[in-house]
XYZ file of C-alpha atoms in Angstrom:
139
model
C 120.221 118.606 122.513
C 116.706 119.482 121.454
C 113.674 118.808 123.593
C 110.372 117.706 122.122
C 106.800 118.046 123.274
C 106.742 114.370 124.218
C 109.765 114.868 126.464
C 111.976 113.125 123.927
C 115.396 114.665 123.358
C 117.142 114.440 119.997
C 120.830 113.569 120.091
C 122.972 116.133 118.222
C 124.543 113.274 116.253
C 121.139 112.666 114.624
C 121.057 116.169 113.167
C 124.746 116.146 112.204
C 124.480 112.822 110.343
C 121.318 114.022 108.581
C 123.091 117.220 107.459
C 125.929 115.089 106.061
C 123.423 112.945 104.159
C 121.576 116.005 102.832
C 124.466 118.337 102.001
C 127.388 116.039 101.262
C 125.479 112.881 100.347
C 127.904 111.020 102.609
C 125.393 108.252 103.358
C 122.582 106.395 101.595
C 120.438 106.088 104.723
C 120.295 106.616 108.483
C 118.223 104.555 110.910
C 117.280 106.166 114.229
C 115.902 104.603 117.392
C 114.533 105.905 120.653
C 116.687 104.992 123.613
C 113.912 104.661 126.182
C 116.282 104.596 129.170
C 117.538 108.137 128.487
C 114.431 109.325 126.554
C 116.471 110.313 123.519
C 116.439 109.696 119.759
C 119.844 108.312 118.731
C 121.521 107.031 115.547
C 121.073 103.259 115.243
C 122.792 102.597 111.896
C 124.286 104.524 108.999
C 124.221 103.114 105.462
C 127.169 103.825 103.196
C 126.665 105.379 99.749
C 127.088 102.033 97.968
C 124.356 100.299 100.000
C 121.019 99.602 98.317
C 117.391 100.072 99.276
C 117.258 96.323 99.995
C 120.183 96.717 102.441
C 118.240 99.526 104.105
C 114.979 97.554 104.352
C 116.844 94.527 105.723
C 118.286 96.500 108.647
C 114.858 97.496 110.015
C 113.988 95.106 112.866
C 110.889 92.940 112.419
C 109.584 93.620 115.922
C 110.863 97.079 116.907
C 109.938 100.596 115.789
C 112.433 102.895 114.074
C 112.651 106.206 112.244
C 114.761 106.345 109.116
C 115.816 108.639 106.297
C 116.737 107.322 102.869
C 118.350 109.271 100.024
C 116.545 107.907 96.969
C 118.081 108.461 93.513
C 115.847 108.029 90.482
C 115.366 109.016 86.853
C 112.196 110.887 85.839
C 110.109 110.143 82.754
C 111.939 113.076 81.114
C 115.230 111.242 81.762
C 116.399 113.647 84.487
C 118.512 112.344 87.362
C 116.888 113.345 90.671
C 117.101 112.592 94.359
C 114.558 112.818 97.185
C 115.024 112.350 100.901
C 112.413 110.056 102.411
C 111.463 109.973 106.088
C 110.166 106.542 107.020
C 108.314 105.796 110.216
C 108.663 102.056 110.807
C 106.187 100.581 113.318
C 105.686 96.852 112.735
C 102.491 95.276 114.067
C 104.598 92.922 116.198
C 106.297 95.755 118.135
C 105.224 96.660 121.675
C 102.173 98.908 121.957
C 104.065 101.271 124.288
C 106.861 101.541 121.741
C 104.436 102.318 118.897
C 102.801 105.023 121.012
C 106.173 106.531 121.939
C 107.335 106.656 118.303
C 103.995 108.051 117.118
C 103.963 110.832 119.730
C 107.582 111.840 119.063
C 107.575 111.619 115.256
C 106.467 115.114 114.222
C 108.843 116.872 116.577
C 111.763 114.670 115.507
C 110.933 115.193 111.842
C 111.045 118.974 112.333
C 114.622 118.629 113.573
C 115.582 117.153 110.190
C 115.159 120.077 107.818
C 115.035 118.912 104.210
C 112.778 115.860 104.238
C 110.785 115.728 101.009
C 108.585 112.629 101.282
C 107.159 110.796 104.280
C 106.181 107.136 104.432
C 104.644 105.178 107.294
C 105.041 101.427 107.254
C 103.951 98.566 109.479
C 105.342 95.806 107.246
C 107.831 95.628 104.349
C 105.106 95.633 101.667
C 104.119 99.182 102.700
C 107.573 100.479 101.814
C 108.336 98.414 98.723
C 110.487 99.885 95.965
C 107.370 100.336 93.799
C 105.731 102.491 96.480
C 108.917 104.519 96.998
C 109.242 105.141 93.246
C 105.584 106.165 92.977
C 105.897 108.607 95.891
C 109.137 110.101 94.501
C 107.670 111.057 91.100
């Protein structure tokens, strides 16, 4: 288990699942949450390869913060098939202030544990992580 500056530990499963997504492309996305009782980042949900971006967006709670990684496949203007791993910090306006502060203070350290993230997005509502924004950031 890794320890962060904010006192937040990172469950080994988080890093193992991320490595599987990055190296083997076993999953489309992973959603992480902070278990406040044990002060640890844990895996909340894993999205299978056949799940879509809409499936991913739908699993983010409307009133709770989350971290997530999404393996985004796209085709460039030159017709090349590419993939980028997005790190998304989800902090809806309706979530608790304490929760938003906890996620904000732990984010950078947690992100460093996940070696291979290519693009970062921060979102407070679904419009800030729409498919158009994801595509624009990927290119």
